[in-house]
PDB file of C-alpha atoms in Angstrom:
ATOM      1  CA  MET B 206     -43.103 -67.181 -20.425  1.00 49.00           C
ATOM      2  CA  SER B 207     -40.785 -64.149 -20.373  1.00 53.00           C
ATOM      3  CA  PRO B 208     -37.587 -64.745 -18.098  1.00 56.00           C
ATOM      4  CA  SER B 209     -37.825 -62.487 -15.055  1.00 59.00           C
ATOM      5  CA  THR B 210     -35.207 -60.037 -13.849  1.00 57.00           C
ATOM      6  CA  PRO B 211     -34.623 -60.911  -9.832  1.00 60.00           C
ATOM      7  CA  SER B 212     -35.051 -57.522  -8.375  1.00 65.00           C
ATOM      8  CA  ARG B 213     -32.772 -56.464  -5.511  1.00 65.00           C
ATOM      9  CA  PRO B 214     -34.747 -56.550  -2.265  1.00 75.00           C
ATOM     10  CA  PRO B 215     -35.037 -52.551  -0.598  1.00 79.00           C
ATOM     11  CA  ALA B 216     -32.468 -53.087   2.282  1.00 81.00           C
ATOM     12  CA  ALA B 217     -29.974 -54.198  -0.115  1.00 81.00           C
ATOM     13  CA  ARG B 218     -30.360 -50.437  -2.497  1.00 85.00           C
ATOM     14  CA  GLN B 219     -30.340 -49.156   0.931  1.00 88.00           C
ATOM     15  CA  ALA B 220     -27.420 -50.207   1.912  1.00 85.00           C
ATOM     16  CA  ARG B 221     -25.449 -49.658  -1.496  1.00 88.00           C
ATOM     17  CA  LEU B 222     -27.015 -45.541  -1.399  1.00 89.00           C
ATOM     18  CA  ILE B 223     -25.411 -45.322   2.134  1.00 89.00           C
ATOM     19  CA  ALA B 224     -22.442 -46.624   1.362  1.00 88.00           C
ATOM     20  CA  LEU B 225     -22.348 -44.368  -1.642  1.00 89.00           C
ATOM     21  CA  VAL B 226     -22.893 -41.198   0.321  1.00 90.00           C
ATOM     22  CA  ILE B 227     -20.494 -41.851   2.840  1.00 91.00           C
ATOM     23  CA  GLY B 228     -17.428 -42.725   0.106  1.00 90.00           C
ATOM     24  CA  GLY B 229     -18.859 -39.859  -1.317  1.00 89.00           C
ATOM     25  CA  LEU B 230     -18.173 -37.613   1.754  1.00 89.00           C
ATOM     26  CA  PHE B 231     -14.752 -39.102   2.373  1.00 88.00           C
ATOM     27  CA  LEU B 232     -13.849 -38.620  -1.477  1.00 88.00           C
ATOM     28  CA  LEU B 233     -14.764 -34.754   0.173  1.00 87.00           C
ATOM     29  CA  LEU B 234     -12.870 -34.804   2.947  1.00 86.00           C
ATOM     30  CA  ILE B 235      -9.825 -36.321   1.237  1.00 85.00           C
ATOM     31  CA  LEU B 236      -9.830 -33.388  -1.446  1.00 81.00           C
ATOM     32  CA  GLY B 237     -10.883 -30.953   0.689  1.00 77.00           C
ATOM     33  CA  PHE B 238      -7.842 -32.003   2.987  1.00 73.00           C
ATOM     34  CA  ILE B 239      -5.413 -31.541  -0.657  1.00 75.00           C
ATOM     35  CA  ALA B 240      -7.005 -28.491  -1.492  1.00 68.00           C
ATOM     36  CA  MET B 241      -5.924 -27.122   1.827  1.00 63.00           C
ATOM     37  CA  VAL B 242      -1.855 -27.472   0.601  1.00 59.00           C
ATOM     38  CA  PHE B 243      -3.001 -25.054  -2.135  1.00 62.00           C
ATOM     39  CA  THR B 244      -4.165 -22.550  -0.140  1.00 55.00           C
ATOM     40  CA  VAL B 245      -2.222 -21.914   3.272  1.00 54.00           C
ATOM     41  CA  ARG B 246      -1.557 -18.704   3.638  1.00 66.00           C
ATOM     42  CA  ASP B 247       2.310 -17.270   4.104  1.00 85.00           C
ATOM     43  CA  GLU B 248       0.855 -14.184   6.014  1.00 89.00           C
ATOM     44  CA  ALA B 249      -0.160 -14.231   9.650  1.00 91.00           C
ATOM     45  CA  ARG B 250      -2.552 -11.609  11.374  1.00 93.00           C
ATOM     46  CA  LEU B 251      -0.777 -10.287  14.537  1.00 95.00           C
ATOM     47  CA  ASN B 252      -3.977  -8.559  16.841  1.00 95.00           C
ATOM     48  CA  ALA B 253      -3.898  -6.021  19.212  1.00 95.00           C
ATOM     49  CA  VAL B 254      -4.969  -6.753  22.576  1.00 95.00           C
ATOM     50  CA  GLY B 255      -4.536  -4.349  25.072  1.00 95.00           C
ATOM     51  CA  ARG B 256      -3.822  -0.401  25.358  1.00 96.00           C
ATOM     52  CA  ILE B 257      -0.619   1.183  26.694  1.00 94.00           C
ATOM     53  CA  ALA B 258      -1.405   4.350  28.570  1.00 95.00           C
ATOM     54  CA  ALA B 259       0.708   7.804  27.637  1.00 93.00           C
ATOM     55  CA  ALA B 260       3.874   8.166  29.474  1.00 94.00           C
ATOM     56  CA  PRO B 261       7.311   9.646  29.172  1.00 94.00           C
ATOM     57  CA  GLY B 262       9.319   8.284  26.005  1.00 90.00           C
ATOM     58  CA  ALA B 263       5.740   6.748  24.662  1.00 92.00           C
ATOM     59  CA  GLU B 264       3.462   9.698  24.827  1.00 93.00           C
ATOM     60  CA  ARG B 265       1.005   8.962  22.308  1.00 93.00           C
ATOM     61  CA  GLY B 266       0.438   5.507  24.155  1.00 94.00           C
ATOM     62  CA  GLY B 267       0.910   2.391  22.227  1.00 95.00           C
ATOM     63  CA  LEU B 268      -0.837  -1.077  21.588  1.00 96.00           C
ATOM     64  CA  VAL B 269       0.191  -4.270  23.481  1.00 97.00           C
ATOM     65  CA  PHE B 270      -0.027  -6.987  19.862  1.00 97.00           C
ATOM     66  CA  HIS B 271      -0.415 -10.895  19.812  1.00 97.00           C
ATOM     67  CA  GLY B 272      -0.402 -13.800  17.695  1.00 95.00           C
ATOM     68  CA  THR B 273       0.389 -17.059  16.018  1.00 93.00           C
ATOM     69  CA  ALA B 274       3.192 -16.843  12.919  1.00 90.00           C
ATOM     70  CA  ASN B 275       3.653 -20.705  11.755  1.00 87.00           C
ATOM     71  CA  ILE B 276       4.836 -22.214  14.834  1.00 90.00           C
ATOM     72  CA  TRP B 277       5.618 -19.223  16.714  1.00 93.00           C
ATOM     73  CA  GLU B 278       3.870 -17.613  19.505  1.00 96.00           C
ATOM     74  CA  VAL B 279       4.760 -13.318  19.224  1.00 96.00           C
ATOM     75  CA  ARG B 280       4.136 -11.618  21.850  1.00 96.00           C
ATOM     76  CA  GLY B 281       4.820  -7.394  21.530  1.00 96.00           C
ATOM     77  CA  ARG B 282       4.735  -4.325  22.032  1.00 97.00           C
ATOM     78  CA  MET B 283       4.700  -1.215  20.517  1.00 97.00           C
ATOM     79  CA  THR B 284       4.936   2.339  21.562  1.00 96.00           C
ATOM     80  CA  LEU B 285       4.725   5.573  19.958  1.00 95.00           C
ATOM     81  CA  ASP B 286       6.419   9.268  21.053  1.00 94.00           C
ATOM     82  CA  GLU B 287       5.346  12.827  20.381  1.00 92.00           C
ATOM     83  CA  GLN B 288       7.324  12.783  16.972  1.00 92.00           C
ATOM     84  CA  ARG B 289       6.290   9.512  15.417  1.00 92.00           C
ATOM     85  CA  GLN B 290       9.526   7.661  16.806  1.00 94.00           C
ATOM     86  CA  VAL B 291       7.727   4.411  17.248  1.00 95.00           C
ATOM     87  CA  ARG B 292       9.468   1.189  18.824  1.00 96.00           C
ATOM     88  CA  PHE B 293       8.336  -2.533  18.932  1.00 97.00           C
ATOM     89  CA  SER B 294       9.479  -4.494  21.287  1.00 97.00           C
ATOM     90  CA  PHE B 295       8.544  -8.550  20.936  1.00 97.00           C
ATOM     91  CA  ASP B 296       9.149 -11.879  21.964  1.00 96.00           C
ATOM     92  CA  LEU B 297       8.949 -15.197  19.633  1.00 96.00           C
ATOM     93  CA  ILE B 298       8.280 -18.379  21.428  1.00 96.00           C
ATOM     94  CA  GLY B 299       8.500 -22.001  20.177  1.00 93.00           C
ATOM     95  CA  PRO B 300       5.513 -24.476  20.116  1.00 91.00           C
ATOM     96  CA  THR B 301       7.363 -25.939  23.797  1.00 92.00           C
ATOM     97  CA  ALA B 302       7.878 -22.818  25.355  1.00 92.00           C
ATOM     98  CA  GLN B 303      11.405 -22.358  24.038  1.00 94.00           C
ATOM     99  CA  PRO B 304      12.538 -18.970  23.095  1.00 94.00           C
ATOM    100  CA  ALA B 305      13.871 -18.407  19.187  1.00 93.00           C
ATOM    101  CA  PRO B 306      16.669 -19.711  18.698  1.00 93.00           C
ATOM    102  CA  PRO B 307      19.549 -16.577  18.080  1.00 91.00           C
ATOM    103  CA  ALA B 308      20.021 -18.143  14.670  1.00 92.00           C
ATOM    104  CA  LEU B 309      16.604 -17.588  13.636  1.00 92.00           C
ATOM    105  CA  GLU B 310      16.478 -15.291  10.010  1.00 93.00           C
ATOM    106  CA  VAL B 311      13.740 -12.664  11.205  1.00 95.00           C
ATOM    107  CA  ALA B 312      13.381  -9.122   9.447  1.00 96.00           C
ATOM    108  CA  LEU B 313      11.192  -6.663  10.022  1.00 96.00           C
ATOM    109  CA  SER B 314       9.747  -3.515   7.710  1.00 96.00           C
ATOM    110  CA  LEU B 315       6.979  -0.949   7.952  1.00 95.00           C
ATOM    111  CA  ASP B 316       4.634   0.204   5.119  1.00 94.00           C
ATOM    112  CA  MET B 317       0.987   1.935   4.509  1.00 93.00           C
ATOM    113  CA  PRO B 318      -1.247  -0.657   3.541  1.00 88.00           C
ATOM    114  CA  ASP B 319      -3.581   2.002   1.736  1.00 84.00           C
ATOM    115  CA  ARG B 320      -0.866   3.800  -0.219  1.00 85.00           C
ATOM    116  CA  ASP B 321       1.693   2.990  -3.057  1.00 84.00           C
ATOM    117  CA  ARG B 322       5.021   3.211  -0.629  1.00 82.00           C
ATOM    118  CA  ALA B 323       7.444   1.029  -0.774  1.00 88.00           C
ATOM    119  CA  PRO B 324       8.440  -0.790   2.772  1.00 91.00           C
ATOM    120  CA  ILE B 325      10.577   0.558   5.123  1.00 92.00           C
ATOM    121  CA  PRO B 326      13.502  -1.840   6.274  1.00 94.00           C
ATOM    122  CA  LEU B 327      13.320  -1.948  10.039  1.00 95.00           C
ATOM    123  CA  PRO B 328      16.804  -2.729  11.682  1.00 95.00           C
ATOM    124  CA  HIS B 329      16.032  -4.439  14.628  1.00 96.00           C
ATOM    125  CA  THR B 330      18.359  -6.167  17.809  1.00 95.00           C
ATOM    126  CA  LEU B 331      18.333  -9.053  19.427  1.00 94.00           C
ATOM    127  CA  THR B 332      17.615  -8.186  23.421  1.00 95.00           C
ATOM    128  CA  GLY B 333      18.045 -11.503  24.837  1.00 91.00           C
ATOM    129  CA  LEU B 334      16.585 -15.316  24.315  1.00 91.00           C
ATOM    130  CA  GLY B 335      13.825 -14.642  21.578  1.00 93.00           C
ATOM    131  CA  GLY B 336      13.440 -11.059  22.340  1.00 96.00           C
ATOM    132  CA  TYR B 337      13.943  -8.580  19.581  1.00 97.00           C
ATOM    133  CA  ALA B 338      13.278  -4.689  19.571  1.00 97.00           C
ATOM    134  CA  ALA B 339      13.440  -2.242  16.768  1.00 97.00           C
ATOM    135  CA  SER B 340      12.275   1.752  16.509  1.00 95.00           C
ATOM    136  CA  ALA B 341      12.223   3.959  13.519  1.00 95.00           C
ATOM    137  CA  LEU B 342      10.761   7.235  13.173  1.00 93.00           C
ATOM    138  CA  LEU B 343       7.525   7.414  11.023  1.00 92.00           C
ATOM    139  CA  PRO B 344       7.785  10.342   8.108  1.00 90.00           C
ATOM    140  CA  GLU B 345       3.589  10.643   8.121  1.00 90.00           C
ATOM    141  CA  PRO B 346       0.411   9.826   9.958  1.00 92.00           C
ATOM    142  CA  GLY B 347      -2.028   7.446   8.535  1.00 92.00           C
ATOM    143  CA  ARG B 348      -2.324   3.272   8.917  1.00 94.00           C
ATOM    144  CA  TRP B 349       0.793   1.841   9.325  1.00 95.00           C
ATOM    145  CA  ARG B 350       1.714  -1.955   9.195  1.00 95.00           C
ATOM    146  CA  LEU B 351       4.522  -3.841  10.703  1.00 96.00           C
ATOM    147  CA  ARG B 352       5.619  -6.698   8.552  1.00 95.00           C
ATOM    148  CA  LEU B 353       7.683  -9.605  10.494  1.00 96.00           C
ATOM    149  CA  HIS B 354       9.548 -11.910   8.085  1.00 94.00           C
ATOM    150  CA  LEU B 355      10.012 -15.498   9.589  1.00 93.00           C
ATOM    151  CA  PRO B 356      10.861 -18.336   7.294  1.00 90.00           C
ATOM    152  CA  GLU B 357       8.000 -19.570   5.240  1.00 87.00           C
ATOM    153  CA  ILE B 358       5.284 -16.533   7.233  1.00 92.00           C
ATOM    154  CA  THR B 359       5.538 -13.195   7.532  1.00 94.00           C
ATOM    155  CA  GLY B 360       3.178 -11.341  10.718  1.00 94.00           C
ATOM    156  CA  LEU B 361       1.100  -8.658  10.078  1.00 95.00           C
ATOM    157  CA  PHE B 362       0.414  -5.850  12.730  1.00 96.00           C
ATOM    158  CA  GLU B 363      -1.354  -2.973  11.570  1.00 95.00           C
ATOM    159  CA  PHE B 364      -1.442   0.318  14.132  1.00 95.00           C
ATOM    160  CA  GLU B 365      -3.017   3.608  13.015  1.00 93.00           C
ATOM    161  CA  VAL B 366      -0.854   7.193  14.130  1.00 91.00           C
ATOM    162  CA  ASP B 367      -2.421  10.208  14.521  1.00 86.00           C
ATOM    163  CA  ARG B 368      -1.117  13.622  13.398  1.00 78.00           C
TER     164      ARG B 368
END
């Protein structure tokens, strides 16, 4: 007689299979979190959330925009006059509803995403705690993009300028 090998009961095999599946899913979850570190983007889109009606000084109307760039909530307005003078005003609000400190490094520029043109630096002024304003004369109509450079991230707001 040959010695027979004991076979495992079906319940033990099922338990081992379940443990293997749960362990595999846990490993995939950990790998996903690790991969997020390498795929975090350094740009955030700021979206138009409403229109501004045409008025004196804003003959072409404008847009209200809103979004989140890293820890900062951005709430802004963009208006455009007859000569393509664009004006931006926006507030930066922190995670506990505090305004951005005056020492926060903020830089603005304008570019055309579908053209190979160098970005136009956009000087800005501090209008109050967390409030900023800037304006520029746009040299041509087309699709424009405001780039709001903050530490570790850039907020992007795109808008169209008609002829």
